[in-house]
Amino acid sequence: MKKSVLGLTVAGVLLLGGYATTAFANDEGTTSTGSKVQNVMMGFKGMFGFGHRGNVDSDALLDKAKDLGIETNGKDAETLMQEMQESLIKQEAKDLGISITDKDLTTLAGEVQLAKLQKEAKSLDITTDGKESATLRQEIRLAELKKEAKELGVAADDKDAQTLMQDIRQAELNKKAKELGVSTDGKDLTTLSQEVYTASVKKEAAELGISIEGKEINEIAQEVYKAKVKADAKEYSITVDGKTIQQIAEEVNEKKVVKLAKELGISTTDKTTQELMGEIKEKDSAKLEELLGDNAYGMFGMGKGDCGMGGYGHKGGGHGGGMHQGNGEMSNVGKMGL
């Protein structure tokens, strides 16, 4: 397997069908393919560190550019990312059987996006004839929410996506509260979320032998997070010497993805973590969801959502999302995934 030098950077192109379900998935207000291509570039810049004091992992950028057969001499980071973006979009188009002749990048990106959405829609028995990307994206989101609602026993008839999402969040929270022995009577979503979060953190701390005496809940959560990462590192024979918790978590996540890929009979040779995740999603999306939940350190078994103390997120926190590496040393509850 390749070191995931660009694992998250190329995720917007490769994971779950590229632009259609990752980089563009949550861009509900964008209708111009030109704007969408700009969004991809913003993703490239963000993943390499632009916007964070201007730092860029130059070695990673050069390695990936060379992997794509792009000449790097005399080119700055932004030029290379633009060429990489174009190369990846064209490769996606070819893989989908889309002609790239005489098409500019925005046109091609739009066609790739639509083709990927059509494929995903068909897998959910959604008709695609005459529908644009924005329409398909909304219908896919609603179909996935209905599927999730059914699993939780939540009525989905005649509900829009926003209402259904809220009902799912409430049902998931109620379920977890019951598991933890937290009363739900007369509590709004914010209060219940806070109590479930606190109970979850304390339960995990107790299981890990972490003292909670005299500590703030976020301090306990930090300790739980670190303990879980290090325990996983030990299981996967990953050394922790001289490494930050972020680096350790990233290595753990890479190992878990490789292990799952092999279990599913997917070759890991010369593939980044995100590329493998894309193939895992295609082969067994349920397994990928399970992996995402397991990897979200600090989730305390509360599913795969993302919200702060004031809200409980449903699975995935938004459809089409990829693995949140969980490798940031969390400074607040939101980073804990709760």
GROMACS .gro file of C-alpha atoms in nm:
model
  338
    1MET     CA    1   0.000   0.000   0.000
    2LYS     CA    2   0.117   0.353  -0.074
    3LYS     CA    3   0.180   0.581   0.216
    4SER     CA    4  -0.125   0.804   0.221
    5VAL     CA    5   0.075   1.115   0.139
    6LEU     CA    6  -0.227   1.257  -0.029
    7GLY     CA    7  -0.485   1.040   0.131
    8LEU     CA    8  -0.723   1.311   0.233
    9THR     CA    9  -0.620   1.545  -0.046
   10VAL     CA   10  -0.739   1.322  -0.326
   11ALA     CA   11  -1.039   1.212  -0.126
   12GLY     CA   12  -1.251   1.476  -0.292
   13VAL     CA   13  -1.179   1.314  -0.626
   14LEU     CA   14  -1.159   0.946  -0.551
   15LEU     CA   15  -1.363   0.863  -0.244
   16LEU     CA   16  -1.716   0.749  -0.314
   17GLY     CA   17  -1.703   0.859  -0.672
   18GLY     CA   18  -1.522   1.186  -0.645
   19TYR     CA   19  -1.690   1.520  -0.691
   20ALA     CA   20  -2.044   1.391  -0.689
   21THR     CA   21  -2.051   1.268  -0.334
   22THR     CA   22  -1.768   1.433  -0.149
   23ALA     CA   23  -1.633   1.766  -0.261
   24PHE     CA   24  -1.971   1.874  -0.394
   25ALA     CA   25  -2.204   1.678  -0.170
   26ASN     CA   26  -2.276   1.949   0.080
   27ASP     CA   27  -2.264   2.239  -0.164
   28GLU     CA   28  -2.639   2.266  -0.189
   29GLY     CA   29  -2.635   2.624  -0.309
   30THR     CA   30  -2.387   2.578  -0.591
   31THR     CA   31  -2.522   2.530  -0.939
   32SER     CA   32  -2.230   2.635  -1.153
   33THR     CA   33  -1.983   2.364  -1.247
   34GLY     CA   34  -1.721   2.637  -1.255
   35SER     CA   35  -1.787   2.710  -0.890
   36LYS     CA   36  -1.769   2.341  -0.812
   37VAL     CA   37  -1.428   2.307  -0.972
   38GLN     CA   38  -1.317   2.600  -0.759
   39ASN     CA   39  -1.450   2.414  -0.457
   40VAL     CA   40  -1.234   2.115  -0.546
   41MET     CA   41  -0.932   2.341  -0.567
   42MET     CA   42  -1.018   2.484  -0.228
   43GLY     CA   43  -1.026   2.129  -0.098
   44PHE     CA   44  -0.686   2.058  -0.246
   45LYS     CA   45  -0.544   2.372  -0.088
   46GLY     CA   46  -0.700   2.301   0.248
   47MET     CA   47  -0.574   1.944   0.259
   48PHE     CA   48  -0.221   2.056   0.184
   49GLY     CA   49  -0.227   2.325   0.446
   50PHE     CA   50  -0.319   2.641   0.255
   51GLY     CA   51  -0.521   2.853   0.489
   52HIS     CA   52  -0.325   2.727   0.790
   53ARG     CA   53  -0.041   2.978   0.800
   54GLY     CA   54   0.040   2.894   0.438
   55ASN     CA   55   0.212   2.566   0.520
   56VAL     CA   56   0.221   2.298   0.250
   57ASP     CA   57   0.351   1.942   0.268
   58SER     CA   58   0.572   1.988  -0.035
   59ASP     CA   59   0.713   1.636  -0.031
   60ALA     CA   60   0.364   1.485  -0.031
   61LEU     CA   61   0.257   1.714  -0.312
   62LEU     CA   62   0.560   1.629  -0.526
   63ASP     CA   63   0.520   1.256  -0.462
   64LYS     CA   64   0.158   1.253  -0.570
   65ALA     CA   65   0.225   1.471  -0.874
   66LYS     CA   66   0.495   1.227  -0.986
   67ASP     CA   67   0.259   0.935  -0.924
   68LEU     CA   68   0.021   1.101  -1.169
   69GLY     CA   69   0.297   1.147  -1.426
   70ILE     CA   70   0.306   1.524  -1.386
   71GLU     CA   71   0.634   1.705  -1.444
   72THR     CA   72   0.721   1.901  -1.129
   73ASN     CA   73   1.028   2.103  -1.225
   74GLY     CA   74   0.979   2.478  -1.195
   75LYS     CA   75   0.617   2.454  -1.077
   76ASP     CA   76   0.485   2.597  -0.754
   77ALA     CA   77   0.237   2.417  -0.530
   78GLU     CA   78  -0.076   2.582  -0.668
   79THR     CA   79   0.022   2.506  -1.028
   80LEU     CA   80   0.086   2.143  -0.939
   81MET     CA   81  -0.248   2.112  -0.761
   82GLN     CA   82  -0.429   2.254  -1.062
   83GLU     CA   83  -0.261   2.002  -1.290
   84MET     CA   84  -0.329   1.719  -1.046
   85GLN     CA   85  -0.693   1.821  -1.025
   86GLU     CA   86  -0.723   1.815  -1.404
   87SER     CA   87  -0.549   1.479  -1.425
   88LEU     CA   88  -0.774   1.322  -1.165
   89ILE     CA   89  -1.092   1.458  -1.319
   90LYS     CA   90  -0.992   1.326  -1.659
   91GLN     CA   91  -0.910   0.986  -1.513
   92GLU     CA   92  -1.246   0.974  -1.341
   93ALA     CA   93  -1.415   1.064  -1.668
   94LYS     CA   94  -1.233   0.788  -1.855
   95ASP     CA   95  -1.323   0.536  -1.586
   96LEU     CA   96  -1.687   0.634  -1.630
   97GLY     CA   97  -1.671   0.612  -2.008
   98ILE     CA   98  -1.709   0.987  -2.051
   99SER     CA   99  -1.536   1.140  -2.349
  100ILE     CA  100  -1.287   1.412  -2.259
  101THR     CA  101  -1.234   1.538  -2.614
  102ASP     CA  102  -1.282   1.914  -2.662
  103LYS     CA  103  -1.420   1.968  -2.312
  104ASP     CA  104  -1.297   2.222  -2.063
  105LEU     CA  105  -1.242   2.125  -1.701
  106THR     CA  106  -1.567   2.270  -1.567
  107THR     CA  107  -1.776   2.087  -1.825
  108LEU     CA  108  -1.594   1.761  -1.758
  109ALA     CA  109  -1.625   1.798  -1.382
  110GLY     CA  110  -1.998   1.855  -1.420
  111GLU     CA  111  -2.038   1.541  -1.630
  112VAL     CA  112  -1.837   1.336  -1.384
  113GLN     CA  113  -2.045   1.468  -1.098
  114LEU     CA  114  -2.371   1.384  -1.272
  115ALA     CA  115  -2.255   1.035  -1.372
  116LYS     CA  116  -2.155   0.953  -1.017
  117LEU     CA  117  -2.481   1.080  -0.877
  118GLN     CA  118  -2.674   0.880  -1.134
  119LYS     CA  119  -2.489   0.566  -1.033
  120GLU     CA  120  -2.559   0.623  -0.666
  121ALA     CA  121  -2.923   0.709  -0.735
  122LYS     CA  122  -2.978   0.388  -0.931
  123SER     CA  123  -2.837   0.186  -0.643
  124LEU     CA  124  -3.116   0.339  -0.432
  125ASP     CA  125  -3.384   0.273  -0.697
  126ILE     CA  126  -3.414   0.641  -0.776
  127THR     CA  127  -3.503   0.728  -1.136
  128THR     CA  128  -3.247   0.956  -1.299
  129ASP     CA  129  -3.406   1.051  -1.633
  130GLY     CA  130  -3.396   1.423  -1.695
  131LYS     CA  131  -3.271   1.508  -1.347
  132GLU     CA  132  -2.987   1.747  -1.277
  133SER     CA  133  -2.717   1.694  -1.016
  134ALA     CA  134  -2.882   1.913  -0.752
  135THR     CA  135  -3.210   1.722  -0.779
  136LEU     CA  136  -3.040   1.383  -0.764
  137ARG     CA  137  -2.833   1.489  -0.467
  138GLN     CA  138  -3.146   1.589  -0.275
  139GLU     CA  139  -3.330   1.269  -0.365
  140ILE     CA  140  -3.030   1.054  -0.267
  141ARG     CA  141  -3.008   1.233   0.066
  142LEU     CA  142  -3.378   1.178   0.136
  143ALA     CA  143  -3.361   0.810   0.034
  144GLU     CA  144  -3.068   0.746   0.265
  145LEU     CA  145  -3.241   0.925   0.550
  146LYS     CA  146  -3.554   0.714   0.496
  147LYS     CA  147  -3.343   0.400   0.505
  148GLU     CA  148  -3.184   0.511   0.829
  149ALA     CA  149  -3.521   0.606   0.974
  150LYS     CA  150  -3.659   0.262   0.897
  151GLU     CA  151  -3.370   0.099   1.085
  152LEU     CA  152  -3.456   0.311   1.388
  153GLY     CA  153  -3.832   0.261   1.364
  154VAL     CA  154  -3.891   0.625   1.279
  155ALA     CA  155  -4.190   0.708   1.057
  156ALA     CA  156  -4.069   0.866   0.735
  157ASP     CA  157  -4.383   0.922   0.531
  158ASP     CA  158  -4.454   1.277   0.413
  159LYS     CA  159  -4.145   1.420   0.584
  160ASP     CA  160  -3.884   1.637   0.421
  161ALA     CA  161  -3.513   1.575   0.473
  162GLN     CA  162  -3.474   1.834   0.749
  163THR     CA  163  -3.764   1.700   0.954
  164LEU     CA  164  -3.655   1.343   0.903
  165MET     CA  165  -3.299   1.421   1.005
  166GLN     CA  166  -3.422   1.582   1.326
  167ASP     CA  167  -3.641   1.281   1.405
  168ILE     CA  168  -3.349   1.045   1.341
  169ARG     CA  169  -3.124   1.248   1.568
  170GLN     CA  170  -3.385   1.235   1.842
  171ALA     CA  171  -3.436   0.860   1.802
  172GLU     CA  172  -3.064   0.787   1.809
  173LEU     CA  173  -3.020   1.004   2.115
  174ASN     CA  174  -3.312   0.841   2.295
  175LYS     CA  175  -3.170   0.498   2.216
  176LYS     CA  176  -2.829   0.588   2.353
  177ALA     CA  177  -2.979   0.753   2.659
  178LYS     CA  178  -3.169   0.434   2.737
  179GLU     CA  179  -2.849   0.228   2.702
  180LEU     CA  180  -2.672   0.460   2.945
  181GLY     CA  181  -2.956   0.483   3.193
  182VAL     CA  182  -3.014   0.852   3.124
  183SER     CA  183  -3.374   0.967   3.165
  184THR     CA  184  -3.527   1.143   2.864
  185ASP     CA  185  -3.837   1.276   3.039
  186GLY     CA  186  -3.904   1.645   2.978
  187LYS     CA  187  -3.562   1.711   2.825
  188ASP     CA  188  -3.499   1.898   2.505
  189LEU     CA  189  -3.243   1.779   2.253
  190THR     CA  190  -2.967   2.006   2.381
  191THR     CA  191  -3.002   1.903   2.745
  192LEU     CA  192  -3.030   1.535   2.661
  193SER     CA  193  -2.728   1.556   2.431
  194GLN     CA  194  -2.522   1.706   2.711
  195GLU     CA  195  -2.625   1.438   2.959
  196VAL     CA  196  -2.570   1.152   2.715
  197TYR     CA  197  -2.231   1.291   2.621
  198THR     CA  198  -2.127   1.321   2.985
  199ALA     CA  199  -2.250   0.971   3.067
  200SER     CA  200  -2.075   0.825   2.763
  201VAL     CA  201  -1.743   0.986   2.845
  202LYS     CA  202  -1.756   0.873   3.206
  203LYS     CA  203  -1.850   0.520   3.106
  204GLU     CA  204  -1.555   0.498   2.866
  205ALA     CA  205  -1.324   0.646   3.128
  206ALA     CA  206  -1.431   0.385   3.383
  207GLU     CA  207  -1.372   0.103   3.135
  208LEU     CA  208  -1.025   0.238   3.060
  209GLY     CA  209  -0.938   0.289   3.427
  210ILE     CA  210  -0.919   0.667   3.393
  211SER     CA  211  -0.989   0.869   3.705
  212ILE     CA  212  -1.256   1.137   3.666
  213GLU     CA  213  -1.226   1.290   4.012
  214GLY     CA  214  -1.202   1.670   4.001
  215LYS     CA  215  -1.181   1.685   3.620
  216GLU     CA  216  -1.389   1.874   3.366
  217ILE     CA  217  -1.574   1.653   3.121
  218ASN     CA  218  -1.371   1.773   2.823
  219GLU     CA  219  -1.048   1.695   3.007
  220ILE     CA  220  -1.175   1.342   3.070
  221ALA     CA  221  -1.275   1.315   2.705
  222GLN     CA  222  -0.924   1.411   2.598
  223GLU     CA  223  -0.776   1.140   2.817
  224VAL     CA  224  -1.022   0.883   2.684
  225TYR     CA  225  -0.939   0.978   2.327
  226LYS     CA  226  -0.566   0.942   2.382
  227ALA     CA  227  -0.606   0.614   2.568
  228LYS     CA  228  -0.819   0.466   2.290
  229VAL     CA  229  -0.575   0.574   2.020
  230LYS     CA  230  -0.280   0.425   2.208
  231ALA     CA  231  -0.468   0.102   2.277
  232ASP     CA  232  -0.541   0.065   1.907
  233ALA     CA  233  -0.179   0.146   1.826
  234LYS     CA  234  -0.067  -0.137   2.054
  235GLU     CA  235  -0.312  -0.377   1.889
  236TYR     CA  236  -0.172  -0.292   1.547
  237SER     CA  237   0.192  -0.296   1.663
  238ILE     CA  238   0.236   0.074   1.592
  239THR     CA  239   0.516   0.244   1.781
  240VAL     CA  240   0.428   0.565   1.961
  241ASP     CA  241   0.781   0.688   2.038
  242GLY     CA  242   0.822   1.054   1.952
  243LYS     CA  243   0.486   1.075   1.773
  244THR     CA  244   0.198   1.310   1.836
  245ILE     CA  245  -0.143   1.163   1.910
  246GLN     CA  246  -0.251   1.288   1.568
  247GLN     CA  247   0.021   1.091   1.394
  248ILE     CA  248  -0.057   0.778   1.591
  249ALA     CA  249  -0.428   0.803   1.513
  250GLU     CA  250  -0.358   0.846   1.143
  251GLU     CA  251  -0.143   0.532   1.139
  252VAL     CA  252  -0.411   0.339   1.323
  253ASN     CA  253  -0.676   0.447   1.076
  254GLU     CA  254  -0.457   0.346   0.783
  255LYS     CA  255  -0.404   0.002   0.935
  256LYS     CA  256  -0.776  -0.044   0.993
  257VAL     CA  257  -0.863   0.049   0.638
  258VAL     CA  258  -0.601  -0.189   0.497
  259LYS     CA  259  -0.723  -0.470   0.720
  260LEU     CA  260  -1.085  -0.423   0.612
  261ALA     CA  261  -0.985  -0.400   0.245
  262LYS     CA  262  -0.802  -0.730   0.268
  263GLU     CA  263  -1.097  -0.892   0.446
  264LEU     CA  264  -1.313  -0.786   0.153
  265GLY     CA  265  -1.066  -0.920  -0.102
  266ILE     CA  266  -0.957  -0.575  -0.220
  267SER     CA  267  -0.598  -0.538  -0.334
  268THR     CA  268  -0.408  -0.276  -0.133
  269THR     CA  269  -0.107  -0.252  -0.362
  270ASP     CA  270  -0.009   0.106  -0.453
  271LYS     CA  271  -0.330   0.255  -0.312
  272THR     CA  272  -0.379   0.535  -0.063
  273THR     CA  273  -0.608   0.508   0.236
  274GLN     CA  274  -0.876   0.715   0.066
  275GLU     CA  275  -0.859   0.513  -0.253
  276LEU     CA  276  -0.912   0.197  -0.051
  277MET     CA  277  -1.205   0.357   0.127
  278GLY     CA  278  -1.364   0.432  -0.206
  279GLU     CA  279  -1.335   0.066  -0.309
  280ILE     CA  280  -1.463  -0.051   0.028
  281LYS     CA  281  -1.766   0.177  -0.011
  282GLU     CA  282  -1.839   0.029  -0.352
  283LYS     CA  283  -1.813  -0.328  -0.223
  284ASP     CA  284  -1.969  -0.305   0.122
  285SER     CA  285  -2.089   0.036   0.236
  286ALA     CA  286  -2.216  -0.107   0.566
  287LYS     CA  287  -1.866  -0.226   0.654
  288LEU     CA  288  -1.730   0.119   0.578
  289GLU     CA  289  -1.992   0.282   0.800
  290GLU     CA  290  -1.898   0.044   1.078
  291LEU     CA  291  -1.533   0.129   1.031
  292LEU     CA  292  -1.603   0.501   1.042
  293GLY     CA  293  -1.786   0.458   1.371
  294ASP     CA  294  -1.503   0.254   1.518
  295ASN     CA  295  -1.244   0.506   1.403
  296ALA     CA  296  -1.418   0.812   1.537
  297TYR     CA  297  -1.223   0.829   1.860
  298GLY     CA  298  -1.427   0.990   2.131
  299MET     CA  299  -1.754   0.881   1.978
  300PHE     CA  300  -1.810   0.646   2.271
  301GLY     CA  301  -2.026   0.417   2.063
  302MET     CA  302  -2.272   0.693   1.981
  303GLY     CA  303  -2.294   0.619   1.611
  304LYS     CA  304  -2.115   0.812   1.341
  305GLY     CA  305  -2.261   1.155   1.369
  306ASP     CA  306  -2.110   1.488   1.441
  307CYS     CA  307  -2.244   1.758   1.661
  308GLY     CA  308  -2.148   1.969   1.953
  309MET     CA  309  -2.278   1.945   2.304
  310GLY     CA  310  -2.598   2.099   2.180
  311GLY     CA  311  -2.688   1.846   1.916
  312TYR     CA  312  -2.658   1.480   1.833
  313GLY     CA  313  -2.563   1.392   1.476
  314HIS     CA  314  -2.700   1.111   1.265
  315LYS     CA  315  -2.473   0.866   1.090
  316GLY     CA  316  -2.214   1.016   0.871
  317GLY     CA  317  -2.303   1.368   0.963
  318GLY     CA  318  -2.396   1.423   0.600
  319HIS     CA  319  -2.419   1.172   0.321
  320GLY     CA  320  -2.126   1.115   0.098
  321GLY     CA  321  -1.875   1.207   0.365
  322GLY     CA  322  -1.556   1.016   0.410
  323MET     CA  323  -1.361   0.907   0.707
  324HIS     CA  324  -1.302   1.180   0.957
  325GLN     CA  325  -0.959   1.069   1.057
  326GLY     CA  326  -1.011   1.160   1.417
  327ASN     CA  327  -0.643   1.245   1.429
  328GLY     CA  328  -0.669   1.594   1.564
  329GLU     CA  329  -0.597   1.640   1.933
  330MET     CA  330  -0.942   1.754   2.026
  331SER     CA  331  -0.984   2.080   2.205
  332ASN     CA  332  -1.362   2.076   2.235
  333VAL     CA  333  -1.665   1.857   2.227
  334GLY     CA  334  -1.735   1.914   1.859
  335LYS     CA  335  -1.401   1.758   1.772
  336MET     CA  336  -1.495   1.459   1.977
  337GLY     CA  337  -1.767   1.388   1.725
  338LEU     CA  338  -2.040   1.439   1.977
   0.00000   0.00000   0.00000
